C-alpha cells in the first residue's frame, strides 16, 4: 500500500516554500526538468555533505574525485553505453506520443487517458525500436567539423578511467574506493514523477576496488552499509527495503545488484542501486585504451580489481527524505504541516524570533543571537507577523529549533527554545544558546512519524 502522503502535497509544499520549481515555467515548462530554490539547494547540499562525510571523512579507505562531464567519446563505447544504454520505445503514429515498449501497461493513451496505448481503434503503434538515453553534443566551433561527444549518463566511468591516476597517489591498496558527486544526464522519456526521474540529476557514486576473492563479501557489506545510511538520516524502517535483482534484470556489467527501494507515493521504487560490477569496467577500458588498469603488488604480481558500486541520485534521495518527513497534524484545533527532517538535513537549523518585532530591545537581542549563530550554522532571523505564523512557516521548511526572545529575555537573559517535532518549549540562557543548539544537532535522531506502511 502506498503512503498517505501524496505526490501532489509534496509538489505543492516544494513550490509554496521555494524548494523546487518547474523548470522554464514562464515558457510553459520543460518535462522532467526542475529548478531548485533556496531551501532545495540547502537540503540537497546537506544530503551531499552527509553522503560525502560517511564515505570520505568517516573512513580511511575512500578518496574523492571530481571528473569531467564530457569525456572522450571512446569511453562510452568501451563502457557499453553507446551500444547498450537504451530503452525500447514505440511511437503512436496517430497521437504522436512515444512510450516505453516495456511500460505500455502503466501508460495512458494520448487520445483517451482512460485507455492504455494500443487499446483504441485509432491507436497505431510502431514496433519497438531501441532509443539511446545519452544526450549528444559537439566539441568544436563548427557543426560540420565538431567532434560528437556525450553528456555523461553516470559519474562512474569518470572514476574507472582515473583508476591509475588515483591508485598511484592514494597511498592505499585494494580494498579502497573513489567517491564522486556530480551531474548526470539521461534523455528519459517516461514520466518523471516530479524529481524522481529527471533529464539531468546529480549522482553520488562510489566505486570500491577489491581483490576478486573478496567481491561477494564487500558487496554484502555495502548493501548493509547503505541501508544503514538511509536509516541513520531518518528514513523509516517500514518505508525502506532491500530488493535483490533477478538474473534477467541484471545490467550487462553486473553479476549481482540489489536495489534499496523506498515506498514513494508512486509505490515501492528504486532509491539506490548497489552493484557488483566484477572486473567489467577496468577490463573494458584496459582493452579499449591500451592502458593497463590493474593493481600491482609489491612482489610484482598483478590483478584487475573487482568493483562494488553504491549509486544514489541526490534528487531522488531528496524526494525520499521529503516524503518521509512530510506530516500533518491538528494542534490546538489548527492543522499544522511539518517537515520532520533529520536536523542535520534541515535547510535551516534554527530560527531566531523576537516575539514583538517592533520592540527594539527584543529585536536588538535577537539580532545579536542571530549574528552569533550564523557563524556556525544556517539560521534565519524573522521578525514579521504573528509568532504563530512564523512558527508555522518554519515547521513547513523543517527548521528543528526556534529561539524566541520575549519580555523575560530582557529581565533574565533567557530565551525559549521550541522543538519542531514535540512542540516542547524550554527556557535556556541566551549565553548557552549556541552550545545548546549545536549539542542537539549532533544528538541521535529518529523520525517521530508512525513507522508503518
Ligand atoms: N553507475 C550506475 C548507475 O548509474 P543507475 O541505477 O542507472 O546506476 C543510479 O543509477 C541511481 O541514480 C538510481 O538509483 C537513482 O537514484 C539515480 N537516477 C538514475 N536515473 C535517474 C534520473 N533520470 N533521475 C533521477 N535520478 C536518477
Short mmCIF file of C-alpha atoms and ligand atoms in Angstrom, two decimals:
data_model
loop_
_atom_site.label_atom_id
_atom_site.label_comp_id
_atom_site.label_asym_id
_atom_site.label_seq_id
_atom_site.Cartn_x
_atom_site.Cartn_y
_atom_site.Cartn_z
CA UNK A 1 0.00 0.00 0.00
CA UNK A 2 1.34 3.47 -0.88
CA UNK A 3 1.82 6.11 1.81
CA UNK A 4 -0.96 8.63 2.55
CA UNK A 5 1.46 11.42 1.63
CA UNK A 6 0.58 12.20 -1.97
CA UNK A 7 2.99 13.49 -4.58
CA UNK A 8 0.67 16.50 -5.06
CA UNK A 9 1.18 17.53 -1.44
CA UNK A 10 4.95 17.32 -1.80
CA UNK A 11 4.94 19.23 -5.11
CA UNK A 12 2.73 21.92 -3.62
CA UNK A 13 4.86 22.35 -0.48
CA UNK A 14 8.03 22.46 -2.59
CA UNK A 15 6.63 25.23 -4.77
CA UNK A 16 5.00 27.17 -1.92
CA UNK A 17 8.12 27.21 0.21
CA UNK A 18 10.65 27.54 -2.59
CA UNK A 19 12.32 24.11 -2.56
CA UNK A 20 11.65 23.17 -6.19
CA UNK A 21 10.16 24.98 -9.19
CA UNK A 22 9.18 23.55 -12.58
CA UNK A 23 11.98 24.48 -14.97
CA UNK A 24 11.39 27.10 -17.69
CA UNK A 25 7.96 27.72 -16.18
CA UNK A 26 7.35 31.07 -17.90
CA UNK A 27 7.76 29.26 -21.25
CA UNK A 28 5.29 26.56 -20.33
CA UNK A 29 7.77 24.28 -18.56
CA UNK A 30 10.02 21.50 -19.84
CA UNK A 31 9.04 17.94 -18.94
CA UNK A 32 11.14 16.15 -16.32
CA UNK A 33 13.23 19.27 -15.56
CA UNK A 34 13.20 21.19 -12.30
CA UNK A 35 14.96 24.15 -10.73
CA UNK A 36 15.91 24.21 -7.07
CA UNK A 37 15.13 27.24 -4.92
CA UNK A 38 16.92 28.38 -1.77
CA UNK A 39 15.72 25.67 0.62
CA UNK A 40 16.00 22.99 -2.07
CA UNK A 41 19.64 23.92 -2.64
CA UNK A 42 20.37 23.84 1.11
CA UNK A 43 18.63 20.47 1.54
CA UNK A 44 20.45 18.96 -1.45
CA UNK A 45 23.77 20.31 -0.16
CA UNK A 46 23.16 18.75 3.24
CA UNK A 47 22.37 15.36 1.65
CA UNK A 48 25.58 15.53 -0.42
CA UNK A 49 27.62 16.56 2.61
CA UNK A 50 26.24 13.71 4.74
CA UNK A 51 26.97 11.23 1.94
CA UNK A 52 30.47 12.58 1.35
CA UNK A 53 31.17 12.63 5.06
CA UNK A 54 30.10 8.99 5.50
CA UNK A 55 32.21 7.95 2.51
CA UNK A 56 35.36 10.01 2.91
CA UNK A 57 35.61 11.86 6.23
CA UNK A 58 34.47 8.99 8.46
CA UNK A 59 36.60 6.33 6.72
CA UNK A 60 40.24 5.70 5.87
CA UNK A 61 39.70 3.74 2.67
CA UNK A 62 37.88 6.11 0.27
CA UNK A 63 39.13 9.20 -1.56
CA UNK A 64 37.26 11.88 -3.52
CA UNK A 65 37.24 12.71 -7.23
CA UNK A 66 35.54 15.26 -9.48
CA UNK A 67 35.81 14.18 -13.13
CA UNK A 68 34.57 15.94 -16.28
CA UNK A 69 31.01 15.71 -17.53
CA UNK A 70 32.21 15.46 -21.13
CA UNK A 71 34.68 12.60 -21.58
CA UNK A 72 36.44 11.16 -24.62
CA UNK A 73 33.71 9.53 -26.74
CA UNK A 74 35.62 6.22 -26.74
CA UNK A 75 34.85 5.94 -23.00
CA UNK A 76 31.18 5.35 -23.77
CA UNK A 77 31.93 2.79 -26.45
CA UNK A 78 34.14 0.80 -24.09
CA UNK A 79 31.66 1.06 -21.22
CA UNK A 80 28.88 -0.39 -23.38
CA UNK A 81 26.74 2.76 -23.26
CA UNK A 82 26.91 3.55 -26.99
CA UNK A 83 25.74 0.07 -27.91
CA UNK A 84 23.58 -0.82 -24.96
CA UNK A 85 22.30 2.11 -22.90
CA UNK A 86 18.88 2.26 -24.48
CA UNK A 87 15.18 1.83 -23.83
CA UNK A 88 12.82 0.05 -26.24
CA UNK A 89 10.31 2.64 -27.49
CA UNK A 90 7.17 2.57 -29.59
CA UNK A 91 5.56 5.57 -31.32
CA UNK A 92 1.87 6.07 -31.93
CA UNK A 93 1.52 7.34 -35.50
CA UNK A 94 -1.96 8.67 -34.67
CA UNK A 95 -1.43 10.73 -31.49
CA UNK A 96 2.35 11.17 -31.99
CA UNK A 97 3.12 10.09 -28.41
CA UNK A 98 6.09 7.92 -27.56
CA UNK A 99 6.01 5.11 -24.98
CA UNK A 100 8.39 2.66 -23.33
CA UNK A 101 7.56 -0.66 -25.00
CA UNK A 102 8.04 -2.46 -21.69
CA UNK A 103 5.81 0.01 -19.76
CA UNK A 104 2.72 0.08 -22.01
CA UNK A 105 0.63 -1.43 -19.21
CA UNK A 106 1.35 1.63 -17.00
CA UNK A 107 0.94 4.26 -19.76
CA UNK A 108 -2.04 6.31 -20.85
CA UNK A 109 -3.28 6.56 -24.43
CA UNK A 110 -2.55 10.05 -25.85
CA UNK A 111 -6.18 10.43 -27.02
CA UNK A 112 -8.10 8.65 -24.28
CA UNK A 113 -6.23 8.73 -20.95
CA UNK A 114 -8.61 6.11 -19.50
CA UNK A 115 -7.19 3.62 -22.04
CA UNK A 116 -3.73 2.14 -22.49
CA UNK A 117 -1.75 2.74 -25.70
CA UNK A 118 -3.00 0.39 -28.39
CA UNK A 119 -6.46 -0.06 -26.86
CA UNK A 120 -8.49 2.34 -29.04
CA UNK A 121 -9.32 1.78 -32.71
CA UNK A 122 -7.29 4.92 -33.63
CA UNK A 123 -4.08 3.79 -31.93
CA UNK A 124 -1.41 2.98 -34.50
CA UNK A 125 1.70 1.76 -32.68
CA UNK A 126 5.03 1.12 -34.42
CA UNK A 127 7.20 -1.84 -33.49
CA UNK A 128 9.68 -1.37 -30.63
CA UNK A 129 12.92 0.45 -31.50
CA UNK A 130 15.96 0.95 -29.29
CA UNK A 131 16.46 4.60 -28.27
CA UNK A 132 19.80 5.59 -26.72
CA UNK A 133 19.44 7.59 -23.50
CA UNK A 134 22.65 9.59 -23.88
CA UNK A 135 22.49 13.27 -24.86
CA UNK A 136 24.84 14.00 -27.72
CA UNK A 137 26.59 17.30 -28.39
CA UNK A 138 29.68 18.52 -30.24
CA UNK A 139 33.08 19.79 -29.18
CA UNK A 140 34.45 22.37 -31.62
CA UNK A 141 33.19 25.55 -33.18
CA UNK A 142 31.64 24.17 -36.35
CA UNK A 143 28.59 21.97 -36.62
CA UNK A 144 30.13 20.08 -39.57
CA UNK A 145 33.64 19.55 -38.20
CA UNK A 146 32.97 19.33 -34.45
CA UNK A 147 33.60 16.01 -32.72
CA UNK A 148 30.46 14.31 -31.41
CA UNK A 149 30.59 13.73 -27.65
CA UNK A 150 28.12 12.79 -24.93
CA UNK A 151 26.97 14.33 -21.67
CA UNK A 152 27.76 11.61 -19.14
CA UNK A 153 24.80 9.40 -18.20
CA UNK A 154 26.58 8.29 -14.99
CA UNK A 155 29.53 9.59 -13.00
CA UNK A 156 31.01 6.09 -12.61
CA UNK A 157 33.03 5.98 -15.86
CA UNK A 158 34.99 9.11 -14.86
CA UNK A 159 36.14 7.13 -11.84
CA UNK A 160 37.18 3.99 -13.76
CA UNK A 161 39.27 5.90 -16.28
CA UNK A 162 41.10 7.65 -13.42
CA UNK A 163 41.86 4.42 -11.55
CA UNK A 164 45.54 4.50 -12.45
CA UNK A 165 45.97 8.19 -11.52
CA UNK A 166 44.29 7.77 -8.16
CA UNK A 167 45.86 4.41 -7.29
CA UNK A 168 49.32 5.90 -7.90
CA UNK A 169 48.93 8.64 -5.29
CA UNK A 170 46.19 7.49 -2.92
CA UNK A 171 48.61 5.60 -0.62
CA UNK A 172 46.01 2.85 -0.36
CA UNK A 173 45.79 -0.68 -1.71
CA UNK A 174 42.59 -2.58 -2.55
CA UNK A 175 40.14 -2.66 -0.90
CA UNK A 176 39.83 1.09 -1.45
CA UNK A 177 37.23 3.33 -3.02
CA UNK A 178 36.80 6.51 -5.05
CA UNK A 179 33.74 8.67 -4.39
CA UNK A 180 32.25 11.27 -6.69
CA UNK A 181 29.23 13.59 -6.66
CA UNK A 182 28.17 15.28 -9.87
CA UNK A 183 25.62 15.85 -12.59
CA UNK A 184 24.49 13.14 -14.99
CA UNK A 185 22.15 13.41 -17.95
CA UNK A 186 19.69 10.97 -19.49
CA UNK A 187 17.16 11.52 -22.25
CA UNK A 188 14.38 9.89 -20.21
CA UNK A 189 11.05 9.62 -21.97
CA UNK A 190 8.99 8.01 -19.24
CA UNK A 191 7.02 10.42 -17.00
CA UNK A 192 9.29 11.76 -14.32
CA UNK A 193 7.02 11.73 -11.24
CA UNK A 194 8.34 15.09 -10.06
CA UNK A 195 12.06 14.90 -9.17
CA UNK A 196 12.08 11.08 -9.04
CA UNK A 197 13.24 10.82 -12.66
CA UNK A 198 14.64 13.87 -14.42
CA UNK A 199 16.65 14.63 -17.55
CA UNK A 200 19.55 15.96 -15.52
CA UNK A 201 20.26 14.88 -11.98
CA UNK A 202 23.11 14.63 -9.52
CA UNK A 203 24.54 11.25 -8.63
CA UNK A 204 26.55 10.21 -5.59
CA UNK A 205 28.56 7.19 -6.73
CA UNK A 206 31.38 5.31 -5.10
CA UNK A 207 33.46 2.63 -6.82
CA UNK A 208 35.08 0.27 -4.32
CA UNK A 209 38.01 -1.70 -5.79
CA UNK A 210 38.62 -5.07 -4.15
CA UNK A 211 40.65 -8.25 -4.67
CA UNK A 212 38.41 -10.58 -6.76
CA UNK A 213 38.13 -13.19 -3.98
CA UNK A 214 36.63 -10.56 -1.63
CA UNK A 215 33.99 -9.19 -4.03
CA UNK A 216 30.95 -11.06 -2.67
CA UNK A 217 31.78 -10.18 0.91
CA UNK A 218 32.22 -6.47 0.09
CA UNK A 219 29.02 -6.46 -1.98
CA UNK A 220 27.03 -7.67 1.04
CA UNK A 221 28.89 -5.18 3.24
CA UNK A 222 27.93 -2.21 1.03
CA UNK A 223 24.27 -3.26 0.78
CA UNK A 224 24.09 -3.23 4.60
CA UNK A 225 26.14 -0.06 4.93
CA UNK A 226 23.99 1.91 2.51
CA UNK A 227 20.76 0.63 4.09
CA UNK A 228 22.09 1.89 7.44
CA UNK A 229 22.92 5.33 5.97
CA UNK A 230 19.31 5.97 4.94
CA UNK A 231 18.08 4.81 8.35
CA UNK A 232 20.67 6.98 10.12
CA UNK A 233 19.25 10.07 8.45
CA UNK A 234 15.70 9.22 9.40
CA UNK A 235 14.13 7.06 6.66
CA UNK A 236 11.66 4.83 8.48
CA UNK A 237 12.23 1.08 8.53
CA UNK A 238 8.71 0.42 7.21
CA UNK A 239 9.46 2.51 4.10
CA UNK A 240 12.83 1.04 3.11
CA UNK A 241 13.60 -2.42 1.78
CA UNK A 242 16.36 -4.33 0.01
CA UNK A 243 15.40 -5.99 -3.27
CA UNK A 244 17.99 -8.22 -4.94
CA UNK A 245 17.66 -8.22 -8.75
CA UNK A 246 16.56 -11.36 -10.55
CA UNK A 247 19.14 -12.75 -13.00
CA UNK A 248 17.17 -11.43 -16.01
CA UNK A 249 17.16 -7.85 -14.64
CA UNK A 250 20.92 -7.53 -14.20
CA UNK A 251 22.78 -4.88 -16.25
CA UNK A 252 25.34 -6.09 -18.77
CA UNK A 253 28.18 -5.34 -16.34
CA UNK A 254 26.71 -6.78 -13.15
CA UNK A 255 27.00 -10.16 -11.50
CA UNK A 256 24.79 -9.07 -8.61
CA UNK A 257 22.70 -5.96 -7.88
CA UNK A 258 20.41 -5.00 -5.04
CA UNK A 259 18.11 -2.01 -5.07
CA UNK A 260 17.30 -0.16 -1.91
CA UNK A 261 13.66 0.62 -2.52
CA UNK A 262 11.63 3.34 -0.85
CA UNK A 263 7.85 3.41 -0.53
CA UNK A 264 7.30 6.58 -2.59
CA UNK A 265 3.72 7.85 -3.21
CA UNK A 266 4.01 6.03 -6.59
CA UNK A 267 4.68 2.73 -4.76
CA UNK A 268 7.89 0.84 -3.95
CA UNK A 269 10.59 2.15 -6.32
CA UNK A 270 14.37 2.18 -6.63
CA UNK A 271 16.07 4.70 -4.40
CA UNK A 272 19.65 3.47 -4.71
CA UNK A 273 21.41 0.62 -6.53
CA UNK A 274 24.33 -1.40 -5.19
CA UNK A 275 26.05 -3.45 -7.90
CA UNK A 276 28.83 -5.99 -8.03
CA UNK A 277 30.38 -4.91 -11.34
CA UNK A 278 33.15 -7.52 -11.31
CA UNK A 279 36.14 -6.53 -13.47
CA UNK A 280 33.93 -5.47 -16.38
CA UNK A 281 34.81 -1.76 -16.39
CA UNK A 282 38.54 -1.87 -15.70
CA UNK A 283 38.97 -4.71 -18.22
CA UNK A 284 36.89 -2.93 -20.88
CA UNK A 285 38.88 0.33 -20.53
CA UNK A 286 42.16 -1.58 -20.47
CA UNK A 287 41.25 -3.32 -23.74
CA UNK A 288 39.97 -0.14 -25.42
CA UNK A 289 42.64 2.34 -24.26
CA UNK A 290 45.69 0.08 -24.10
CA UNK A 291 46.42 1.39 -20.58
CA UNK A 292 46.55 -1.40 -18.01
CA UNK A 293 44.09 -0.61 -15.24
CA UNK A 294 45.42 -3.17 -12.78
CA UNK A 295 46.72 -3.42 -9.27
CA UNK A 296 50.40 -4.36 -9.00
CA UNK A 297 51.50 -5.91 -5.71
CA UNK A 298 54.96 -5.21 -4.25
CA UNK A 299 56.14 -8.66 -5.38
CA UNK A 300 55.22 -7.74 -8.96
CA UNK A 301 52.10 -9.94 -9.16
CA UNK A 302 49.14 -8.17 -10.71
CA UNK A 303 45.36 -8.47 -10.94
CA UNK A 304 42.32 -6.50 -12.13
CA UNK A 305 40.33 -5.45 -9.07
CA UNK A 306 36.61 -6.13 -8.92
CA UNK A 307 34.28 -3.24 -8.24
CA UNK A 308 31.38 -2.79 -5.84
CA UNK A 309 29.32 0.30 -6.61
CA UNK A 310 26.69 2.04 -4.47
CA UNK A 311 24.94 4.67 -6.67
CA UNK A 312 22.33 7.12 -5.39
CA UNK A 313 20.60 10.09 -7.04
CA UNK A 314 20.64 13.30 -4.99
CA UNK A 315 17.20 14.45 -6.18
CA UNK A 316 15.72 11.00 -5.63
CA UNK A 317 17.19 10.90 -2.15
CA UNK A 318 15.79 14.40 -1.51
CA UNK A 319 12.34 13.23 -2.62
CA UNK A 320 12.51 10.22 -0.27
CA UNK A 321 13.55 12.44 2.65
CA UNK A 322 10.75 14.92 1.87
CA UNK A 323 8.09 12.21 1.62
CA UNK A 324 9.34 10.54 4.78
CA UNK A 325 9.38 13.85 6.64
CA UNK A 326 6.05 15.29 5.48
CA UNK A 327 3.45 15.27 8.24
CA UNK A 328 0.14 16.89 9.01
CA UNK A 329 -1.44 17.10 12.45
CA UNK A 330 -4.05 19.06 14.34
CA UNK A 331 -2.61 21.26 17.09
CA UNK A 332 -4.93 23.45 19.15
CA UNK A 333 -7.68 22.84 16.57
CA UNK A 334 -5.49 24.05 13.71
CA UNK A 335 -3.85 21.98 11.04
CA UNK A 336 -0.08 22.02 11.14
CA UNK A 337 2.07 20.89 8.22
CA UNK A 338 5.54 19.96 9.32
CA UNK A 339 8.65 18.55 7.68
CA UNK A 340 10.17 16.21 10.24
CA UNK A 341 13.59 16.20 8.60
CA UNK A 342 16.67 14.92 10.38
CA UNK A 343 18.12 18.10 11.98
CA UNK A 344 21.39 17.60 10.08
CA UNK A 345 19.48 17.62 6.78
CA UNK A 346 17.16 20.52 7.61
CA UNK A 347 17.88 23.52 5.33
CA UNK A 348 17.68 25.93 8.29
CA UNK A 349 18.80 24.68 11.69
CA UNK A 350 17.32 27.41 13.86
CA UNK A 351 15.03 30.43 13.62
CA UNK A 352 15.62 33.45 15.83
CA UNK A 353 12.36 35.25 16.52
CA UNK A 354 11.80 38.43 18.54
CA UNK A 355 8.29 37.99 19.98
CA UNK A 356 7.42 41.61 19.15
CA UNK A 357 9.29 42.57 16.03
CA UNK A 358 8.78 46.27 16.61
CA UNK A 359 10.38 46.18 20.06
CA UNK A 360 13.91 47.48 19.61
CA UNK A 361 15.06 45.81 22.81
CA UNK A 362 13.81 42.41 21.65
CA UNK A 363 14.98 42.74 18.06
CA UNK A 364 18.38 44.01 19.24
CA UNK A 365 18.89 40.92 21.43
CA UNK A 366 17.56 38.66 18.71
CA UNK A 367 19.89 40.15 16.08
CA UNK A 368 22.86 39.62 18.36
CA UNK A 369 21.97 35.97 18.89
CA UNK A 370 21.34 35.54 15.17
CA UNK A 371 24.77 37.00 14.30
CA UNK A 372 26.39 34.61 16.77
CA UNK A 373 24.61 31.53 15.46
CA UNK A 374 25.09 32.25 11.76
CA UNK A 375 28.85 31.90 12.24
CA UNK A 376 28.36 28.15 12.72
CA UNK A 377 25.00 27.05 11.31
CA UNK A 378 22.34 28.01 8.78
CA UNK A 379 19.95 30.21 10.74
CA UNK A 380 17.17 32.70 9.92
CA UNK A 381 16.09 35.90 11.64
CA UNK A 382 12.39 36.56 11.29
CA UNK A 383 10.52 39.46 12.89
CA UNK A 384 7.49 39.78 10.58
CA UNK A 385 3.91 38.89 11.52
CA UNK A 386 2.39 36.93 14.38
CA UNK A 387 4.63 34.49 16.18
CA UNK A 388 2.27 31.59 15.34
CA UNK A 389 2.60 32.27 11.61
CA UNK A 390 6.37 32.44 11.89
CA UNK A 391 6.44 29.09 13.71
CA UNK A 392 4.24 27.53 11.01
CA UNK A 393 6.49 28.77 8.21
CA UNK A 394 9.49 27.24 9.89
CA UNK A 395 7.60 23.97 10.58
CA UNK A 396 6.91 23.73 6.84
CA UNK A 397 10.55 24.09 5.87
CA UNK A 398 11.61 21.70 8.63
CA UNK A 399 13.52 24.08 10.94
CA UNK A 400 14.13 21.93 14.04
CA UNK A 401 14.58 24.73 16.61
CA UNK A 402 13.04 28.17 17.12
CA UNK A 403 14.56 30.56 19.65
CA UNK A 404 12.16 33.24 20.84
CA UNK A 405 13.23 36.46 22.52
CA UNK A 406 10.47 37.91 24.74
CA UNK A 407 9.87 40.16 27.76
CA UNK A 408 11.51 37.69 30.09
CA UNK A 409 14.67 37.74 27.97
CA UNK A 410 15.04 41.41 28.80
CA UNK A 411 14.81 40.61 32.50
CA UNK A 412 16.88 37.44 32.91
CA UNK A 413 18.79 36.79 29.65
CA UNK A 414 16.92 33.60 28.85
CA UNK A 415 15.17 32.55 25.61
CA UNK A 416 12.65 29.82 24.84
CA UNK A 417 13.74 27.05 22.55
CA UNK A 418 10.82 25.40 20.75
CA UNK A 419 11.26 21.94 19.31
CA UNK A 420 9.67 21.36 15.91
CA UNK A 421 8.71 17.72 16.48
CA UNK A 422 7.41 17.64 20.06
CA UNK A 423 6.48 21.34 20.25
CA UNK A 424 8.10 21.26 23.71
CA UNK A 425 9.37 24.63 24.90
CA UNK A 426 12.22 25.08 27.33
CA UNK A 427 13.90 28.18 28.75
CA UNK A 428 17.64 28.32 28.36
CA UNK A 429 20.18 31.01 28.98
CA UNK A 430 20.96 33.11 25.93
CA UNK A 431 24.67 32.73 26.63
CA UNK A 432 24.34 28.95 26.23
CA UNK A 433 22.00 29.02 23.22
CA UNK A 434 24.71 28.33 20.65
CA UNK A 435 26.18 25.39 22.56
CA UNK A 436 22.68 24.06 23.27
CA UNK A 437 21.66 24.06 19.59
CA UNK A 438 24.98 22.55 18.46
CA UNK A 439 24.64 19.73 21.02
CA UNK A 440 21.13 18.93 19.87
CA UNK A 441 22.18 18.90 16.23
CA UNK A 442 24.66 16.08 16.75
CA UNK A 443 22.41 14.02 19.05
CA UNK A 444 20.93 10.80 17.54
CA UNK A 445 17.53 11.42 15.95
CA UNK A 446 14.76 9.15 14.68
CA UNK A 447 11.54 10.10 12.96
CA UNK A 448 8.59 10.59 15.32
CA UNK A 449 6.28 9.70 12.43
CA UNK A 450 4.39 6.40 12.72
CA UNK A 451 6.66 3.65 11.44
CA UNK A 452 4.19 1.59 9.44
CA UNK A 453 3.48 1.45 5.71
N1 LIG B 1 26.53 3.83 -12.27
C1 LIG B 1 25.35 3.03 -12.09
C2 LIG B 1 24.13 3.77 -12.34
O1 LIG B 1 24.12 4.90 -12.81
P1 LIG B 1 21.53 3.58 -12.14
O2 LIG B 1 20.68 2.59 -11.39
O3 LIG B 1 21.20 3.83 -13.57
O4 LIG B 1 23.02 3.08 -11.96
C3 LIG B 1 21.89 5.02 -10.00
O5 LIG B 1 21.50 4.96 -11.36
C4 LIG B 1 20.95 5.93 -9.23
O6 LIG B 1 20.88 7.21 -9.85
C5 LIG B 1 19.49 5.45 -9.18
O7 LIG B 1 19.29 4.50 -8.15
C6 LIG B 1 18.76 6.75 -8.89
O8 LIG B 1 18.84 7.08 -7.52
C7 LIG B 1 19.58 7.76 -9.68
N2 LIG B 1 18.98 8.02 -11.02
C8 LIG B 1 19.16 7.30 -12.15
N3 LIG B 1 18.49 7.86 -13.18
C9 LIG B 1 17.88 8.97 -12.68
C10 LIG B 1 17.05 10.00 -13.25
N4 LIG B 1 16.74 10.01 -14.53
N5 LIG B 1 16.62 10.98 -12.43
C11 LIG B 1 16.95 11.00 -11.11
N6 LIG B 1 17.74 10.07 -10.54
C12 LIG B 1 18.20 9.08 -11.30
#
